[in-house]
Each structure stands twice: as structure tokens, then as C-alpha cells.
Amino acid sequence: MRELSIYIHIPFCVRKCLYCDFLSAPAGREEIESYVNLLLREIKKQSIFYGDHRVISIFLGGGTPSLLPAADVERILEQIRRCYPVAADAEITIECNPGTVTAEKLHHYITGGINRLSVGLQSTDDAELARIGRIHSCRDFLESYRLAREAGFGNINVDLMAALPGQSVDSYRRTLERVTALAPEHISAYSLILEEGTPLYVNRSSYTFPTEEEDREMYVLTGKYLEEAGYRRYEISNYAREGFACRHNRVYWRRGDYAGFGLGASSMVGNVRWKNPEKYASYAAYVEQAEKREADEVQVLTAQEQMEEFMFLGLRLAEGVDVEEFQSLFGKSMEEVYGEPIAAFEAQGLLRRKGRMLALTPRGIDVSNVVFAAFLF
Amino acid sequence: MSTIDQSKIRNFCIVAHIDHGKSTLADRIIEKTGLLTSREMQAQILDNMDLERERGITIKAQTVRIVYQAKDGNEYIFNLIDTPGHVDFNYEVSRALAACDGAILVVDAAQGIEAQTLANVYLALDHDLDVFPVINKIDLPSAEPERVKNEIEDVIGIEAQDAPLISAKNGIGIEDVLEAIVEKIPAPGGSPDNPLQALIFDSVYDSYKGVIVFCRIKEGRVKKGTKIKMMATGATAEVVEVGYFGAGQFIPCDELAAGMVGYLTASIKNVKDTAVGDTVTDLENPCKEPLPGYKKVNSMVYCGMYPADGAKYPDLRDALEKLKLNDASLNYEPETSIALGFGFRCGFLGLLHLEIIQERLEREYNLDLVTTAPGVIYRVYKTNGEMIELTNPSNLPDPSEIDYMEEPVVSAEIMVTTEFIGPIMQLCQERRGRYVSTEYIEASRALLKYELPLNEIIYDFFDALKSRSRGYASFDYELKGYEQSKLVKLDILINHEEVDALSFIVHADSAYERGRKMCEKLKDEIPRHLFEIPIQAAVGGKIIARETVKAMRKDVLAKCYGGDITRKKKLLEKQKEGKKRMRQVGSVEIPQSAFMSVLKLDDD
């Protein structure tokens, strides 16, 4: 049986953060209700395509999935279980924002089978949080975190952001200190990216962003601090304590099959990528026809595109890409296809070979885009 | 119209300072003569190239034949020969003038005489043209026609009291101008029975007819079948068609005879055979000597032109070939740059000419170009007695082989209101100008004469002049000759490698300043690489300025949400695309814009 990961998109939030360009918006009770109903139908209708798959991970992302009433979350998970075989040890994650969970809700998550919680903290500095439009305080986070542990969550991820407006290297270090003191199993640390069209981008001139030097210092600090605190950088921006690397996340990089359900959700199964409609009405119409699987953007990956992805996705992982796997997948050696850039990057100390694996060096990670771009045809 | 009464022909041009309304007046004349209805009139008929319309200047001489019913009851044929309005095209202007018997001098009623007015009117007088003035823009509130009339009489010394007062824009006084043309411009001389002697004042290439030669028949006659010879180039051909110029079209006729202005075609493949200023004669019955005034036009300004996409080199070559068919003053020869690959070293009459060609290549031929800094022709005298004319700085011999160098110097005339004399003199000093004289035209205006090195004025002198005089100064120049000068080659090293396409010749005293500015500019243009990139300016191997592009230390794409890989890939593709537009020099990728940015050093 092939392995399948499921992503469920919950496009609702209390209020949009100023840097956010994901598909999410505030919504009322009725909208949530009808959206969940659509999701349930999509999950069911689509199941006919996954008869030979076994679900190894489920990820409820958003938006803020924890805004859903616990009963809705349970219904979604039940629906998945009803329609798909879910492995007993499947990793089931829900994203939540501090201040949107209660003891009761968390309890429902646990009973519903959720075993991993991903908390969008970003920073422990309230002023920094306010500047980027987060709705919570550090205190809210600490409270939610405590409740999660009490409810029995033994696998918690905390999202952090560096390079926030008004953030200093010192304040970022304090965030790292406070968060590692709680000893979450997993930490995702990103640099803020100004996406065009977001309020933060539009009003960028009225913010003070860290200088390039500070940004770089925070970035270096992240790796150094977290590794010293016992986390391993298993992917460019993901750190985990031993045994807690996110399985769902790995599927994306290893190009495993995943089905995305919900508004604008992306899927890739058997080298075909597609994306659900991003407009609610189109999505609703799509769900009506979901048994035909006529998504918006369907891309059947060519061999070249598969190779590109194999490289630039696989290299995000610390262990890198498997040279022999490349050969067996594509019938050509990696040397034959990418010999030239690989040799150049090895010479520059950005890539290194270790047995059958080719991986980014720490310096290579720093400038990974440059390396990745070279693997595109 | 088989026989035309020579006494009823008027061949004339309009001379004016830029913006004084030359083209507008030409339009009105055409309109009033009734050849065209107002509906057919585009804003400006004579300037029929888009580029010309946009810049408001005339690049190629345009000519039109119109018929005027005069008040004396006779029908007159007017050949209005439009002349280019920029100093780059002075020779073309002189040939167009030579095709005329008279000229209308248009002077702006508010601005009065300007440097170009003078330059053009002197040119016209030099060609023995009868010049009569008209005062244009009399409807402007600031118009001072009486003052301007006096100025014309004082400065130029031609009668101006009965000059028509007109507004070409609003069609006021145009009849007076038409009558004055009949009255004041002499009928052409010459006899149809003499051997053919015709002046080429322009030519255009047409893909069906070959070269269309614009000429003024001074003596004799020419018709289909006449075997002709160009006396300077020696080219011979048999005439296929003769005709005259309708507005925007060629209208064939049986014969062109002495006194007439028209065109001929003879299956000539290239405009270089029909050089402007050359004399056309009858091969079998040639005239004794060519008309005076022919000279070979030399390029004054050179630059390298390279296709942005190296694969487009053949396209660029074809495009230059085609432009050259129409523009004998464009020169080019292939050259190779280490930084830019295959391209051409192109010679132009001046910077405007360069810009026009560049724009035409980009617009009409859809080419994306990289242009190197324009330079002039330097004379390099070597210790072995040899002299070379240097158009490409990278070809400068080793300093040990150079005895001395010379650069072209121009005599410049700058007309300026007295309040700006100070700033303009300062500008000229900064540009290594040598003061010659100041002549006061009237109490408030002066004509400054300077000798200036050509390489100091080809970039942005005109702009600087305008900005330091709030637009009031005007400028004209002609090549004076070559003078010895302390010149050095400024090299730019990027990551310790000399980038040939960025080298240029500069006066030793300004080398440091230019070098510093170039390094600063390049620092902003060159993206970060994985390593630190020193940018250095050097003269004779000695570093005189340096900047550093810091190493890229972080370029991480962190976010990937819900498995949306497509979006991630798009970002990487963008990055890859960006790389394609770069030129690789050693291990450094230089964006094309960097080569161009150094042309604009004086922006700030």
C-alpha cells in the first residue's frame, strides 16, 4: 500500500496578520459550518482515488484551524477515518494560535486522535507581536502551551519568526531562550518574508526592519542556539528534538503523495500536482464534481520537472538527496544530469557528498536559493 | 504638367532655432496651399517618423512640392525642403540649404534670436540664399515683435521691418508668408539644355525601388532611362523613375529639369552610393565639374553596441545594415568584447544621432541592446611615428608605446541671457573649456564663445547647460580640430578582472572623479554573489578608486505552506531568469543595466 498524507486547509482566522498572504480571512459561524460541510464531502468523494493508499499523516493548517469548534475538527477527522485507512501511528497535527484554545478544546483534540500541536507564536515580545498584527500576547501563548501539556500533548511545535520589524538580535535571543526553556519537541524558525500586497509590504516604509547584518545575525543565532539546546536542524527552517521531525513536512520534501482538501489546497499524487480553486464559489462547484477531480491547476510533471523537484526539495533536508535513488527513479545518473552544477557547488563548499547522499553544507544552507536555482532546467 | 515655367518655381527651406515653430509653419503652408484638407493633416506632416514627432525635431530632411495660387493670378510651385534641426546634422543641413534658393527665417516673438538661429541663418547666408524673416508666436502674451525685428536687423543684418507677423500654431498671417515666398525668394537659375548637374541632398532606401535619391536639378534634365553617374562615389546607374514629392508620397512624373526639386530611382542598392552632397550627372554627357561643397561625413562619436542576447548578433547585424541603407552617416564594424561578446563599434554624427539609432534598433527591430560609453575619436601618436585613430578605448596601445595623444576640440557658441553668464562660464571651465570671447547681442543677451573638448560635451553638456540657465541657454558647435591633451585610459576591474566594455578615455585630471563615480554606480548595479567582489578603477595599472560588493551571505526561501511547491518553484525560476540577463565576466555576473548605468554618471 502506498503512503498518503492529507492536508486540510482551514481558511479562517480571527484577523489577518499584517504579513500574511495565505488564503485565510475572518468568517462567521455559518460560513464555517457550510465550509466544513463542503470539506466533508470533498474528503469523501475524493476517497475513490486513494483505494490503495494508507494515511500516514494528517495536517490541519490554515488560517487558524483552532478557530473551528472542536466538534467540527472531530467530524473532519472521523470523516477521514471513515473514508481512508489511517495508520495507527499516523502523525496528526493541528495548527493553533495562542489564545484560541481552551482546555476543553484541547481535550477534544486528544480524544479525536490529534497527537501533535503546532503553535504559531512567532515572538515572545508583545510589542513585536502587535507590530505584525498578531492577536495574542506572550502570556496567551504560555497559557495555551501549559494547557496543551496538561491535556497530554507530547509533541508540540512552536513557530518563530526572525527579522520582524522592530526586532533586535537581543530580543530575538530572548524569544529563543524563553521558548527553549519550555522544551517543545519541534521548532520552526523562519525569517519574515515581505510578500507583495500584504499590509506590511504596502506600508514597509513606516516600519524599521532589522538591518541585513542583524537579519543575518539572527539567522546564524537560530541555528547555533537551537542546536546547543538539543535540537537538530533536519530541514532548512525546521528543528526537532530526536525522533520528533515532522513526518508530514518530510513528505513534501521527499515528494511523497499528499492530498490537499479545502479551499486552494495543493496536492501531489504520482507526479501530478494540482491545486483546488481559491475562490469559495468555485471551490463549492468543484466539490460537487469532486469525484471527477477537475482541479484548477493540474500539472503533470515531466521527467525534467521531477528531477528539478527531486533536487531542490530533497536538498532542503539535512540528509540531502540520495544519488542512487535518483538513478533508479530517472534511469540516469545524477552526475550525468547535474554533474556540472554539483561539481561547481562542491568546489565552492556549498554541497558535499557523503556516501550515496548529496547534501547542502551549512554554508550551502545559507544561500540555498542560489544552489536550488541552478538545478532548474 | 509637361513643361514647367522655371520662373514660377520657388525652392526654399525654413530655418529656425529648435521649438521656434519651423515644423508648424511648414504644416500651415502645406495646408493653406490647399493640397491637403485639414482632415488629412496630422499634427505635423513633415516629421513623419514617430521618433521625430516624439522629440519634436526633424531628423531626416523631408521635402514637399505644393502648388500655390498667388494673388498675382499665377500658379507657383513651391518646393519646401525641410532641414534637420540639430547640430549633429549640420552637414545635412548645409546640403539641404544648397538645394534651395531662399530661406524663411522663423524667429520666436518672445525668445528672439538663439544660438541655433544664428548658426542656421549664417549657414543659409553662406549658401547665398535670400533669407526673409517671419516673427512667429505673436499671439503669446510675452511676444515682443518690435524688439525681435530690431534684434534681427542688428544681429543678422537683414531687413526685418516688413517681416510677416504670424502664429503658425493658430494659422495667423500664413497668407503673408506665402506671398512673401513668391515675392522675396528668387526663381531658380540654370538651363535645361546644359549637361545634367543635380545635387543630392538626401536619400532614403525603399525595399521595392531601391535608393530614392532626393535631388535639386541645377542644370540639365533627367528622365527615365537617363544613364547617370554620381561624381564623388563614381557609382553609375540607369534612371528608372523620376518624380516629385507629394505630402508623404512620391508622385512620378516624366522629367525633372533645371530648377526643379524631385527624386529619382535607379535600382541603387545602397545609400552609400548616393552620398549627400554628391553631384548626379549624365554619364554620356557629363557636366564639367561637380557642384561645390561635397564632403565625406565623418563620425564624431563612437560606441559599442551589443545584443543583450548574444544569439541576436545576426539580427543586430541585419538591422544595422538596413539602417545604414538609409543613413550614410552611420558607420559600424564588428568588434568583440570579452565582457559583451560579439557586437559592433558604431560611429555617429553625435550623441543625438547615436540615441536615435539606438532607439530605432530597439523599437523597429525589437532588439535589446547593451551600449558602451560613447567616446570620440582620439589620435594616438606612437613613439614609432605611427598615428592611430582610436575609437575603442580597449585598443589603446601600451603607454610605453605612446608618445602623445590628441583629442577633438570644438568651437562652441552659447547664447545666454546675461544673468546666467556666470554659471555657464563655470560649466565651461569645468568641462575644460577655453574662453574665446563674449559678444553682447543686446543689453540682456550675450554670445559666449568657447573651445571645448568634444568628449566633454557629448554626454550631458546640453542638459547641464539647460539646467544651469533654467532652459534659456542655447548651444551650437562645430569641429575645430585636434589638440594634444593629457589623456588616460580608465579601466574598471571587477573582481580583479578588467572589463573591457567599461574602459574609457578620460582627461587625467578628471580620472579620479569619474573612476570614483563609476565604482559607486557599479556597486549598486552588481548583485551580491557568493563571494565579495571588489570593483576598482585603475589608470595605467594603478588603482585610483575602489568599492566592494559584499558577499551574499543569506538567501533562503523558508516558507512553503501546505505543500504549495509550484509557488516555490516560481520564485526559483525568477532567480534563474534574472541570471540569464547577466553577462559573465570571469566568475562575476554583471547585469546589462550596469553597462548602461555608467553612461549616466552625472545624474546625481
Tab-separated table of N, CA and C in Angstrom, chain A residues 13 17 69 90 108 113 153 182 191 206 242 262 272 285 293-294 316 320 333 347 362 372:
chain	number	residue	atom	x	y	z
A	13	CYS	N	-9.550	32.907	10.073
A	13	CYS	CA	-8.741	33.428	11.167
A	13	CYS	C	-9.545	34.532	11.850
A	17	CYS	N	-3.080	38.564	9.858
A	17	CYS	CA	-1.841	39.181	10.295
A	17	CYS	C	-1.293	40.033	9.150
A	69	PRO	N	-14.917	25.029	15.904
A	69	PRO	CA	-15.424	24.331	17.091
A	69	PRO	C	-14.827	22.924	17.133
A	90	ALA	N	-0.300	7.182	12.815
A	90	ALA	CA	-0.263	8.377	11.962
A	90	ALA	C	-0.006	9.629	12.795
A	108	HIS	N	-10.682	17.610	23.452
A	108	HIS	CA	-11.352	17.041	22.280
A	108	HIS	C	-10.348	16.643	21.205
A	113	GLY	N	-7.884	12.064	18.336
A	113	GLY	CA	-6.723	11.401	17.741
A	113	GLY	C	-5.593	12.327	17.350
A	153	PHE	N	-0.582	16.688	25.325
A	153	PHE	CA	0.183	16.761	24.076
A	153	PHE	C	1.666	16.550	24.351
A	182	LEU	N	10.854	26.061	27.548
A	182	LEU	CA	9.644	25.231	27.641
A	182	LEU	C	9.867	23.848	27.057
A	191	SER	N	12.580	33.407	8.630
A	191	SER	CA	12.738	34.851	8.562
A	191	SER	C	11.472	35.396	7.938
A	206	SER	N	7.080	52.564	6.717
A	206	SER	CA	6.821	53.100	8.050
A	206	SER	C	7.309	52.154	9.157
A	242	GLU	N	15.348	14.775	19.051
A	242	GLU	CA	15.499	13.443	18.475
A	242	GLU	C	14.151	12.722	18.369
A	262	GLY	N	-9.779	21.165	0.730
A	262	GLY	CA	-10.161	22.503	1.170
A	262	GLY	C	-9.775	23.550	0.142
A	272	VAL	N	1.702	14.025	-10.276
A	272	VAL	CA	0.752	15.010	-10.794
A	272	VAL	C	0.456	15.980	-9.658
A	285	ALA	N	-18.301	24.558	-6.263
A	285	ALA	CA	-18.678	23.892	-7.503
A	285	ALA	C	-17.761	22.695	-7.751
A	293	ARG	N	-12.483	14.934	-9.994
A	293	ARG	CA	-11.179	15.541	-9.710
A	293	ARG	C	-10.757	16.511	-10.827
A	294	GLU	N	-11.582	17.526	-11.028
A	294	GLU	CA	-11.207	18.523	-12.029
A	294	GLU	C	-10.728	19.789	-11.335
A	316	ARG	N	16.568	20.348	0.719
A	316	ARG	CA	16.168	21.114	1.912
A	316	ARG	C	16.399	20.296	3.181
A	320	GLY	N	19.913	15.375	2.772
A	320	GLY	CA	20.153	15.632	1.357
A	320	GLY	C	19.427	14.665	0.444
A	333	SER	N	22.072	8.931	-14.303
A	333	SER	CA	22.787	9.248	-13.075
A	333	SER	C	22.676	10.745	-12.787
A	347	ALA	N	32.933	22.529	-5.177
A	347	ALA	CA	34.183	23.292	-5.141
A	347	ALA	C	34.028	24.559	-4.301
A	362	PRO	N	26.570	23.641	5.711
A	362	PRO	CA	25.959	24.759	6.454
A	362	PRO	C	25.992	26.052	5.637
A	372	PHE	N	19.645	25.938	-5.405
A	372	PHE	CA	18.427	25.337	-5.974
A	372	PHE	C	18.171	25.829	-7.399
